[in-house]
mmCIF file of C-alpha atoms in Angstrom:
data_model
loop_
_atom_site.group_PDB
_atom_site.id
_atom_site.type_symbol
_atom_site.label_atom_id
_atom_site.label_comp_id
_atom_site.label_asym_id
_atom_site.label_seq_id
_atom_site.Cartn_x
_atom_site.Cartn_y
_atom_site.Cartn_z
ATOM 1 C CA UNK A 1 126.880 348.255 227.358
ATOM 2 C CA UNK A 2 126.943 347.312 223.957
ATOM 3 C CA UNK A 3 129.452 349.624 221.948
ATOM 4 C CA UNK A 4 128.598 348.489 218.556
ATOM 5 C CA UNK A 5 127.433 352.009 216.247
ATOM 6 C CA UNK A 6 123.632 351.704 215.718
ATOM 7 C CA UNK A 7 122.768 351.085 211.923
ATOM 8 C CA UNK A 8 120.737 353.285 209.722
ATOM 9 C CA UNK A 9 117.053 352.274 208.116
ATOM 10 C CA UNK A 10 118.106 352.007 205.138
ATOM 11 C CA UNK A 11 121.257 349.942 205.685
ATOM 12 C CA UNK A 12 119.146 347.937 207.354
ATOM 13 C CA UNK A 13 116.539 348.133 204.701
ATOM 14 C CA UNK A 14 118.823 346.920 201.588
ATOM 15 C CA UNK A 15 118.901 343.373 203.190
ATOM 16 C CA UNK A 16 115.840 342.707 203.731
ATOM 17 C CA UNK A 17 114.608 343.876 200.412
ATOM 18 C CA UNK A 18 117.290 341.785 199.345
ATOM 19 C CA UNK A 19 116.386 338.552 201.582
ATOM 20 C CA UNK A 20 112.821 338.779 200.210
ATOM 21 C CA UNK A 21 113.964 339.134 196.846
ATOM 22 C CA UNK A 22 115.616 336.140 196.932
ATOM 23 C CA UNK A 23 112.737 334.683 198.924
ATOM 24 C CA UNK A 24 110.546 335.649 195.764
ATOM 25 C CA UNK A 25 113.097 334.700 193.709
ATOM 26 C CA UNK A 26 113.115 330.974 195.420
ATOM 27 C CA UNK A 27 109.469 331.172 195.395
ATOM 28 C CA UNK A 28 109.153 331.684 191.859
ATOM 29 C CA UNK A 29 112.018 328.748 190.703
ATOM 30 C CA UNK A 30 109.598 326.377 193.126
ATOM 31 C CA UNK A 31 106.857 327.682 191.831
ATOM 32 C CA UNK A 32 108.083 327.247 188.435
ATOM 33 C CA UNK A 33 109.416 324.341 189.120
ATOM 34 C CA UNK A 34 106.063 323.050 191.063
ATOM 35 C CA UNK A 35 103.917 324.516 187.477
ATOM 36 C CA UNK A 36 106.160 322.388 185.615
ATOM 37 C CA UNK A 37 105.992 319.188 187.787
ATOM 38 C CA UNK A 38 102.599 320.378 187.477
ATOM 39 C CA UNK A 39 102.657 320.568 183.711
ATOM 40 C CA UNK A 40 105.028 317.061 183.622
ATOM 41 C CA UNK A 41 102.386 315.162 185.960
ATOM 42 C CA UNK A 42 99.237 316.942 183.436
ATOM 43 C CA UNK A 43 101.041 315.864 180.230
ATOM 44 C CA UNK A 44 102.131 312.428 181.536
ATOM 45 C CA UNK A 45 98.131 312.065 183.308
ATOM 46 C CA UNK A 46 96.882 313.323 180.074
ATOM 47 C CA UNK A 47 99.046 310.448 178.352
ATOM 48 C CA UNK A 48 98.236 308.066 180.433
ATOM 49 C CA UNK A 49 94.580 309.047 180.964
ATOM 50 C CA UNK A 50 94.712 308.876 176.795
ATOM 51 C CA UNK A 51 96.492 305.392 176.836
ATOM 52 C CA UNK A 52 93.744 304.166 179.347
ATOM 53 C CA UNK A 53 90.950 305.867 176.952
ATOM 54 C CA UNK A 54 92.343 303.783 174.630
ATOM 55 C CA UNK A 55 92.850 300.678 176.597
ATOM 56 C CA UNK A 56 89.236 301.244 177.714
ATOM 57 C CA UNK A 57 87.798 301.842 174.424
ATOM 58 C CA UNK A 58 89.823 298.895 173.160
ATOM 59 C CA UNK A 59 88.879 296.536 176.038
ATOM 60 C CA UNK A 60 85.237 298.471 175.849
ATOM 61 C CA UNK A 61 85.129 297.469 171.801
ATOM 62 C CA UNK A 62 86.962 293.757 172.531
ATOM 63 C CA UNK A 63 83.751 293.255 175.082
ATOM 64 C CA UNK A 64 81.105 294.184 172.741
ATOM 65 C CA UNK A 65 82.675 291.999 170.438
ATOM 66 C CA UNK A 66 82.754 289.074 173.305
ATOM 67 C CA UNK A 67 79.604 290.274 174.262
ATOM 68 C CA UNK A 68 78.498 290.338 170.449
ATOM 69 C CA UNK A 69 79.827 286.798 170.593
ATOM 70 C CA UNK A 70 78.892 286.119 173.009
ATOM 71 C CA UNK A 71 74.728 286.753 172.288
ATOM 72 C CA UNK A 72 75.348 284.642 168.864
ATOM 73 C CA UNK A 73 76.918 281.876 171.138
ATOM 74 C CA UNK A 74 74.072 282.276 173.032
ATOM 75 C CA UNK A 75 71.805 282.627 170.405
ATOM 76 C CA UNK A 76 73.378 279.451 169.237
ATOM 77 C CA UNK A 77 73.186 278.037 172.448
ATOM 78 C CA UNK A 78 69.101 278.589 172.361
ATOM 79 C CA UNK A 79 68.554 276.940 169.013
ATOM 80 C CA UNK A 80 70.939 274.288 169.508
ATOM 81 C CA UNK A 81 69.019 274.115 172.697
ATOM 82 C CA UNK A 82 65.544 274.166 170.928
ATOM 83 C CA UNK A 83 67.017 271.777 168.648
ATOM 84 C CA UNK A 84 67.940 269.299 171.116
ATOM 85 C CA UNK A 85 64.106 269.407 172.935
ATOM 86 C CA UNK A 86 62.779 268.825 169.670
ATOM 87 C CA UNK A 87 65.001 265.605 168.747
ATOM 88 C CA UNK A 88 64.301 265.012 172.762
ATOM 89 C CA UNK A 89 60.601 264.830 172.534
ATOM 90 C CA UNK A 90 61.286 262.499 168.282
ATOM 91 C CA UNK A 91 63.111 260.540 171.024
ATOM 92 C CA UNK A 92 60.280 260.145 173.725
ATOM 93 C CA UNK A 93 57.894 259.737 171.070
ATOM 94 C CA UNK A 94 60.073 257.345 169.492
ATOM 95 C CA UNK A 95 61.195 255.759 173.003
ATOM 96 C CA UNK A 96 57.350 255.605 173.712
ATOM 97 C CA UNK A 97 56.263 253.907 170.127
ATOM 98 C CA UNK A 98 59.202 251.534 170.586
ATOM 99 C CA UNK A 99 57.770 250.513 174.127
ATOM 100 C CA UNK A 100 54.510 250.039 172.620
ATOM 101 C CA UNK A 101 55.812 247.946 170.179
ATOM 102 C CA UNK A 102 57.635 246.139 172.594
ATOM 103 C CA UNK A 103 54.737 245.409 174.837
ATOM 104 C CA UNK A 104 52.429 244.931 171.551
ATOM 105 C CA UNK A 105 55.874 242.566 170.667
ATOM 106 C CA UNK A 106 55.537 240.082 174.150
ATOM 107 C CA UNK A 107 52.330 240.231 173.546
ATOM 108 C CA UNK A 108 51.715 238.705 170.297
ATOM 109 C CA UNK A 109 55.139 236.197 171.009
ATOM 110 C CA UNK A 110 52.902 234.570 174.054
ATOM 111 C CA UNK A 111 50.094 234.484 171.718
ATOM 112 C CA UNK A 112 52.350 233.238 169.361
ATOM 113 C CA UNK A 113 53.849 230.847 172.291
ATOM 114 C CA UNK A 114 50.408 230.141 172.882
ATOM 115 C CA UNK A 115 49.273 229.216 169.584
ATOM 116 C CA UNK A 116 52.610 227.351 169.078
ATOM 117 C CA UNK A 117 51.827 225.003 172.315
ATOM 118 C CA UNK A 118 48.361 224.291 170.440
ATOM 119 C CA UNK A 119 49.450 224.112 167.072
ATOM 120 C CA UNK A 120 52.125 221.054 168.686
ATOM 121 C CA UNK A 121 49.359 219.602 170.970
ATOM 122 C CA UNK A 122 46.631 219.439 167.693
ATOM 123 C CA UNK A 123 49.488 217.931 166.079
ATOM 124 C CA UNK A 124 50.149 215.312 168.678
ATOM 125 C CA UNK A 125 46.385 214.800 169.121
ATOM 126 C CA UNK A 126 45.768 214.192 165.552
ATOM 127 C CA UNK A 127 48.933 211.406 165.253
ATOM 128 C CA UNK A 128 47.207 209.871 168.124
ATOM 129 C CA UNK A 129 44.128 209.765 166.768
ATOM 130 C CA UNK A 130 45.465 208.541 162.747
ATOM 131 C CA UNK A 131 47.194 205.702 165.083
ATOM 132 C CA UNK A 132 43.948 204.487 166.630
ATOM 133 C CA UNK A 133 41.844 204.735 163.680
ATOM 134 C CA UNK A 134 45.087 202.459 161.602
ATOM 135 C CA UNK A 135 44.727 199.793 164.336
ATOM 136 C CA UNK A 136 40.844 200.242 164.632
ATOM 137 C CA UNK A 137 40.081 199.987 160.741
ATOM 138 C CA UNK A 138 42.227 198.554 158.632
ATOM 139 C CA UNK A 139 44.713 196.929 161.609
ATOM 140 C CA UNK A 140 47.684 198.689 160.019
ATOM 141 C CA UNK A 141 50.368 198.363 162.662
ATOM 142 C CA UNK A 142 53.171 200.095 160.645
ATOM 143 C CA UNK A 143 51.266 202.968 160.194
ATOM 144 C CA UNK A 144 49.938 203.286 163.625
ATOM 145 C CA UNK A 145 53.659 202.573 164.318
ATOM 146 C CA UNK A 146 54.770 205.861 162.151
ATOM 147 C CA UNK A 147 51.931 207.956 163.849
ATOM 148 C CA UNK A 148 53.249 207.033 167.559
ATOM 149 C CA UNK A 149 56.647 207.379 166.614
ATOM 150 C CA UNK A 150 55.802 210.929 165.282
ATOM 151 C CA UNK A 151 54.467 211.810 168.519
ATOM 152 C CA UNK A 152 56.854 210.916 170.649
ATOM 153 C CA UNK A 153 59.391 212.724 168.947
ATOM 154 C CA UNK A 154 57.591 215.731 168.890
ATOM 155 C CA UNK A 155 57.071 215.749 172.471
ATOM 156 C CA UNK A 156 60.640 214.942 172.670
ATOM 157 C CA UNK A 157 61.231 218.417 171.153
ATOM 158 C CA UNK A 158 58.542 220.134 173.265
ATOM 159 C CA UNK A 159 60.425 218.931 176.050
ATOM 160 C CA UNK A 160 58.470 219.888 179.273
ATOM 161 C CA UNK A 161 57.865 217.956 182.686
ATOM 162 C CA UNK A 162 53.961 217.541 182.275
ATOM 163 C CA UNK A 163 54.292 215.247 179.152
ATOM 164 C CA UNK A 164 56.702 212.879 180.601
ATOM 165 C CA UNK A 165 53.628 210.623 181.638
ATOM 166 C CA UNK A 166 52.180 211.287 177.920
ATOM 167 C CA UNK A 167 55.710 209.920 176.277
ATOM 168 C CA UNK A 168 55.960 207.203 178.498
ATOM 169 C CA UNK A 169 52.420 205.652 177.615
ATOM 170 C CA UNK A 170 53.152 206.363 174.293
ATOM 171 C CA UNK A 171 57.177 204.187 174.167
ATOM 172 C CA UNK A 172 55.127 201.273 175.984
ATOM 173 C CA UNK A 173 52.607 201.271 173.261
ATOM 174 C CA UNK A 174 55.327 201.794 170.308
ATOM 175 C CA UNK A 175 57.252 198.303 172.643
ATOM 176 C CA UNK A 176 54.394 196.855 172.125
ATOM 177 C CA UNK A 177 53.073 197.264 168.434
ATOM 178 C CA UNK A 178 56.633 196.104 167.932
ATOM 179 C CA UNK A 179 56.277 192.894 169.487
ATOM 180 C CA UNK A 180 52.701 192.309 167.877
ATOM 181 C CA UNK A 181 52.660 189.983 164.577
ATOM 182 C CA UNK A 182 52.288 192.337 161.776
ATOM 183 C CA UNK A 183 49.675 191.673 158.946
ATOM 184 C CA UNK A 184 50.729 193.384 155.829
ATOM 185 C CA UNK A 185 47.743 194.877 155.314
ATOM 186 C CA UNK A 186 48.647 196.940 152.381
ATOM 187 C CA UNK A 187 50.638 194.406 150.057
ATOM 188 C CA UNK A 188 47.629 191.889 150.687
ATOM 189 C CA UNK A 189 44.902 194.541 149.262
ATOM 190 C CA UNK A 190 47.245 195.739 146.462
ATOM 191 C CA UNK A 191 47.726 192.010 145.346
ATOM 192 C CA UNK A 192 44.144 191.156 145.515
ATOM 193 C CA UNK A 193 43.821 194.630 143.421
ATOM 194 C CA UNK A 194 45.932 193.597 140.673
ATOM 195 C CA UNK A 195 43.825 190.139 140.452
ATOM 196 C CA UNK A 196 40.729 192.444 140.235
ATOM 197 C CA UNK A 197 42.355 194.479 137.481
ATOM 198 C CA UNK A 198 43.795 190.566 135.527
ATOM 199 C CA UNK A 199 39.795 188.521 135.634
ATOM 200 C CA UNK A 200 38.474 189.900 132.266
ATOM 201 C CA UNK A 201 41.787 188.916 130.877
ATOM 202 C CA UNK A 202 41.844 185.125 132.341
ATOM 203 C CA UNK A 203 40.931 182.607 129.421
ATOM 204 C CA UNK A 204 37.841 180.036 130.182
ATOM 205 C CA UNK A 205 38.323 176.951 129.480
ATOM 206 C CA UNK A 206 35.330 176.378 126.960
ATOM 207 C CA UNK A 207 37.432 179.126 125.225
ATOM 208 C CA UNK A 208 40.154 177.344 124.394
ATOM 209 C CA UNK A 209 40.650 176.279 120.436
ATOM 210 C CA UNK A 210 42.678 172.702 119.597
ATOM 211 C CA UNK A 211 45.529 173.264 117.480
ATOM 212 C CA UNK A 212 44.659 172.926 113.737
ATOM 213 C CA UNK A 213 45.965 169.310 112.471
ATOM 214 C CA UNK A 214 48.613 169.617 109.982
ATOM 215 C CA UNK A 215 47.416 168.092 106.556
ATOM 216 C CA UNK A 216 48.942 164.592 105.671
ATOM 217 C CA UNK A 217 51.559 165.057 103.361
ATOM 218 C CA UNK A 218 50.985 163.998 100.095
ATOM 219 C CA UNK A 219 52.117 160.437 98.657
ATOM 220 C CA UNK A 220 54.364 160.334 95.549
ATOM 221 C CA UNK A 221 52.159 159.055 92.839
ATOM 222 C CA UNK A 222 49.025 158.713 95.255
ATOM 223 C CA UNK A 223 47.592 161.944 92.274
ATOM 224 C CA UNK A 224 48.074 159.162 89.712
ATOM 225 C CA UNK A 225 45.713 156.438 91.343
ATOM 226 C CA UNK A 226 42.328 155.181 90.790
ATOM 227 C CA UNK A 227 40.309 158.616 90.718
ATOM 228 C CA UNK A 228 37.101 156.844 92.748
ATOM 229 C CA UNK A 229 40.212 156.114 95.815
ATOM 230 C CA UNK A 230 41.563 160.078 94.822
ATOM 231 C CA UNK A 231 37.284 161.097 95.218
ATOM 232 C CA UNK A 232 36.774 159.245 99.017
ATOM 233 C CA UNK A 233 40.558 160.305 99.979
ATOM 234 C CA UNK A 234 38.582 164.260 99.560
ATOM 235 C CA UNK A 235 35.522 163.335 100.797
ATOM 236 C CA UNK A 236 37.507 161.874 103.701
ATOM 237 C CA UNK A 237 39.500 165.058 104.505
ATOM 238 C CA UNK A 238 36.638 167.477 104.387
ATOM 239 C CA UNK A 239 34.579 165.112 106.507
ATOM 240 C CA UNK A 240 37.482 165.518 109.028
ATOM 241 C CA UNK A 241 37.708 169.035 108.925
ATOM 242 C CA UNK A 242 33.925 169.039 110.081
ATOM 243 C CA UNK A 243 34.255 166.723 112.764
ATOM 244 C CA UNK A 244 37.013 166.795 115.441
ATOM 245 C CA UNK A 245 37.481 164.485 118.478
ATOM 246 C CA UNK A 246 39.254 166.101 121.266
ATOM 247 C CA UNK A 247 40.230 164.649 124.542
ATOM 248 C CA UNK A 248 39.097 166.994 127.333
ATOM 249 C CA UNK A 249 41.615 166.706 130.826
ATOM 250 C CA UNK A 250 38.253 168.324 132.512
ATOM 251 C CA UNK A 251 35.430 166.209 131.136
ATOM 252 C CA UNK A 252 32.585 168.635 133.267
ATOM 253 C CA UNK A 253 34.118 172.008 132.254
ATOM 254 C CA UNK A 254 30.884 173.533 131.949
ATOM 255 C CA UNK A 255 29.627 175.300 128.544
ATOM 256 C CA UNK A 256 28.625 179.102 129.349
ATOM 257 C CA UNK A 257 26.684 181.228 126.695
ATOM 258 C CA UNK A 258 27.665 184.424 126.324
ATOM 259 C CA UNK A 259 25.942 186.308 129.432
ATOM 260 C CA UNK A 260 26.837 183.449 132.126
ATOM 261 C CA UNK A 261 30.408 183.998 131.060
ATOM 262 C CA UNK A 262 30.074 187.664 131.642
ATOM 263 C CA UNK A 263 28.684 186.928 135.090
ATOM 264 C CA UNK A 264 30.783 184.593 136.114
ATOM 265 C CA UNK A 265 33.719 187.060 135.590
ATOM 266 C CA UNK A 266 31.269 189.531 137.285
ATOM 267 C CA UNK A 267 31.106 186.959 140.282
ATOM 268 C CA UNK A 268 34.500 186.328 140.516
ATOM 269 C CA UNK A 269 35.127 189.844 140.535
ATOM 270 C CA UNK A 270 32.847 190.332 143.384
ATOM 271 C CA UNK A 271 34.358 187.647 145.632
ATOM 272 C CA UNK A 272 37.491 189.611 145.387
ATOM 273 C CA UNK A 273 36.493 192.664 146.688
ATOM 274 C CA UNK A 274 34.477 190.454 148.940
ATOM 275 C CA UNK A 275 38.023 189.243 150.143
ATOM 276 C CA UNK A 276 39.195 192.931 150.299
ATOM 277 C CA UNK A 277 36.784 193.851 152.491
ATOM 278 C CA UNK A 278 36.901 191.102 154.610
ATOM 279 C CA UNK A 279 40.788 191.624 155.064
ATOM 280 C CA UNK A 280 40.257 195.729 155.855
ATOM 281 C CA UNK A 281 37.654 193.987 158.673
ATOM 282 C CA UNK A 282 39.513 191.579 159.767
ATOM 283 C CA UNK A 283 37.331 189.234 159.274
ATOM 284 C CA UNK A 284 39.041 185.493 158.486
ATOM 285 C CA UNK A 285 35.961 183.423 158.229
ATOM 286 C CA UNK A 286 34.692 185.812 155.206
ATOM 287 C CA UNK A 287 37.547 186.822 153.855
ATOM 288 C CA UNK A 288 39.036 182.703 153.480
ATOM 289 C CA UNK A 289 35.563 181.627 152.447
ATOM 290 C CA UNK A 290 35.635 184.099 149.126
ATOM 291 C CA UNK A 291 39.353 183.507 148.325
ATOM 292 C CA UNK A 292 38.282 179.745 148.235
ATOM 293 C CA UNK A 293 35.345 180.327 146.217
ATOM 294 C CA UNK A 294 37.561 182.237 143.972
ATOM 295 C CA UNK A 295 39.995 179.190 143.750
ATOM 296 C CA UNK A 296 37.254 176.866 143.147
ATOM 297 C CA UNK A 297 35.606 178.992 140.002
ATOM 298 C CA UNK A 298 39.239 179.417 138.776
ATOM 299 C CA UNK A 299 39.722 175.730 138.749
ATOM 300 C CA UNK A 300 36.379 174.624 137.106
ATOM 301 C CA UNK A 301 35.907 177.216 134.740
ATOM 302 C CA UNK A 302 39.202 178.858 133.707
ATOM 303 C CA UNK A 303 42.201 177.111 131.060
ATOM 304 C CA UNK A 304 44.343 175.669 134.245
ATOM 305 C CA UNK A 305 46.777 175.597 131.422
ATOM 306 C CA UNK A 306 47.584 179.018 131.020
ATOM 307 C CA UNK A 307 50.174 180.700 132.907
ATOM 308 C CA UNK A 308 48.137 183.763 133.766
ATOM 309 C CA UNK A 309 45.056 181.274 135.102
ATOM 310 C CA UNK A 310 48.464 179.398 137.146
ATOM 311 C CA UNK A 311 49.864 182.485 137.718
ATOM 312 C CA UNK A 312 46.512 183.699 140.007
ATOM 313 C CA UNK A 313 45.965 180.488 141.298
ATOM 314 C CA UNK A 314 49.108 180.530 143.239
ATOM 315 C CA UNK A 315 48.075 184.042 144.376
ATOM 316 C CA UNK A 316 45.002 183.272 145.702
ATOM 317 C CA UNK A 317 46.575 180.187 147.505
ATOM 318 C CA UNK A 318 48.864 182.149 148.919
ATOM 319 C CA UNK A 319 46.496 184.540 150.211
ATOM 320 C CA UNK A 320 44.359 181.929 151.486
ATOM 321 C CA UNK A 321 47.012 180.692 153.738
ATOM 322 C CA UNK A 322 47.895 184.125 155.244
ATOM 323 C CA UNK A 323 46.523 184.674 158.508
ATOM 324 C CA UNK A 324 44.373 187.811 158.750
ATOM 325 C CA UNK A 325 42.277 187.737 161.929
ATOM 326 C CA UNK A 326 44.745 188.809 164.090
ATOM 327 C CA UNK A 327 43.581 191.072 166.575
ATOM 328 C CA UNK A 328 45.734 194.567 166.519
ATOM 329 C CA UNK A 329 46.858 195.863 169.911
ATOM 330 C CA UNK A 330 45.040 199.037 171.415
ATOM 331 C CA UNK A 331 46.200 201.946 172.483
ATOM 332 C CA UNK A 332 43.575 203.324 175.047
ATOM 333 C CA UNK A 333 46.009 204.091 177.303
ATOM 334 C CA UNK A 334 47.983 207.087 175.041
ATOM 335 C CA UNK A 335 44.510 207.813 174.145
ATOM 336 C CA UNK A 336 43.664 208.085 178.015
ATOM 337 C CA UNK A 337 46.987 210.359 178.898
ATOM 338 C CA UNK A 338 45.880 212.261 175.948
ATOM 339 C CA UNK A 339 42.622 213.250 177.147
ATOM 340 C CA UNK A 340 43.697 213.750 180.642
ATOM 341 C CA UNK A 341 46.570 216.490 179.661
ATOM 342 C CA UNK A 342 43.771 218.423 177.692
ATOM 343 C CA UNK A 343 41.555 218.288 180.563
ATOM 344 C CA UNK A 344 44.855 220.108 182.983
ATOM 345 C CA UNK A 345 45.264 222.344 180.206
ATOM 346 C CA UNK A 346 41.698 223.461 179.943
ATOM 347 C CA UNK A 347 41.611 223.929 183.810
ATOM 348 C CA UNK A 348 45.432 226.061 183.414
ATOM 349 C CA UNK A 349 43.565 228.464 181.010
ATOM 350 C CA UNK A 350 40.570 229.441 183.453
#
């Protein structure tokens, strides 16, 4: 049995009122407290919502300006780009007009090559053929010698296998023009020149005067004689200035007139150059024959007295004596390796 005393309503009414109140009351403070957490958390997202809004609009501006950037890099970029193709294609069209020089380069350098080889091989050709025509003329073996030896050392700086046979007749002909006897050629036609040049100046002998006798010198008192001895002492003198007797060394010099003396130096002249030619010949028989001639004329009709008349006397003795038929070596066999390298060449080309 429960003994406690039953309360009233309203006793019973005062703490609940009171309970709620303060339930209200606690209600309110959290509310309160949650609108001004609330209010807290708005302001502080509103702050931070602004400092993003700002961060944004700053990163936002910062990438229009990279983006700004980063069009004029690109725009850079495309006409750096456009640049570069254009000095590209200077370059191709450079790189292709250097190639075609190049190629237009080789080209003319083996044409050049070409025309180098033939240039050396006319050259050779031509020494060959001044060294035949030396020995097949005028029998000049130090010419012919000069010619060889001009060949040979122009293949020696062409320097290829397929002339070796070419140089080789070429030093055995040199070996043996060497070895030949030698006619001076040369110093034989420029003395007989110079004799050409000296015959109108050789004296003939009918030319030549006696010296004038000196007068007697004059007696002391031979003026004071008889005057018929002083009259036949003048006739006496002038008949001896009329008359001279002179002893001749060359009792049948002959007497020319005028125009045989002109053709005998004509003559002589003639057998000279007669001699010449015989010596360019090499022909002994004609060209002794007219130096003897020569010597003979020289003797009959020329002063043997004067030294110019002694003087070409000796020359044409010595000339005389020379031996000038000497046969001059050939060289048919350069001449043959000659012709026989042309002939591979021409068959190389086609």
């Amino acid at each position: 049995m429960n003994d406690s005393v039953p309360e009233s309503p309203q006793s019973s009414a005062a703490p609940g009122r009171g309970a709620l109140l303060r339930s209200a009351g606690l209600a309110l403070g959290i509310a309160a407290l949650a609108a001004a957490f609330a209010a807290w958390v708005w302001y502080d997202s509103r702050t931070e919502i602004g400092a993003l809004r700002e961060e944004t609009a700053a990163k936002l501006a910062e990438g229009d300006a990279q983006a700004r950037g980063s069009r004029l890099l690109a725009e850079q970029a495309r006409e750096a780009m456009a640049a570069v193709q254009v000095k590209l294609g200077v370059l191709e069209s450079r790189l292709a007009e250097s190639q075609d020089q190049r190629i237009a380069l080789e080209a003319l350098y083996q044409e050049l090559s070409r025309n180098r080889d033939e240039w050396a091989y006319a050259e050779i050709e031509q020494s060959l053929a001044i060294a035949s025509q030396q020995l097949a003329l005028a029998g000049n073996v130090k010419a012919a010698l000069i010619a060889l030896q001009t060949a040979d050392t122009r293949l020696q700086r062409m320097d290829r296998p397929q002339l070796t046979a070419l140089r080789k007749s070429i030093n055995g002909d040199i070996a043996r023009l060497k070895a030949a006897p030698h006619v001076d050629t040369l110093a034989i036609s420029t003395r007989l020149d110079a004799l050409i040049a000296q015959v109108d100046k050789l004296p003939l002998a009918m030319e030549v005067r006696p010296q004038p006798e000196q007068p007697p010198a004059a007696v002391p008192g031979a003026s004071e004689g008889n005057p018929w001895t002083r009259f036949w002492r003048d006739v006496w003198a002038e008949l001896r200035q009329l008359i001279r007797v002179q002893q001749m060394d060359k009792p049948d010099a002959a007497l020319l007139a005028p125009s045989q003396s002109f053709f005998l130096r004509e003559n002589l002249r003639l057998r000279l150059i007669g001699a010449r030619l015989a010596l360019l010949a090499r022909d002994a028989t004609s060209y002794k024959s007219d130096l003897k001639a020569a010597r003979d004329w020289l003797n009959r009709y020329y002063d043997a007295r004067n030294s110019s008349v002694a003087q070409a006397q000796g020359i044409l003795r010595n000339l005389h004596d020379a031996e000038v038929g000497i046969e001059a070596p050939e060289i048919s066999a350069t001449l043959e390796a000659m012709r026989n390298l042309r002939a591979a060449r021409e068959r190389g080309r086609r």
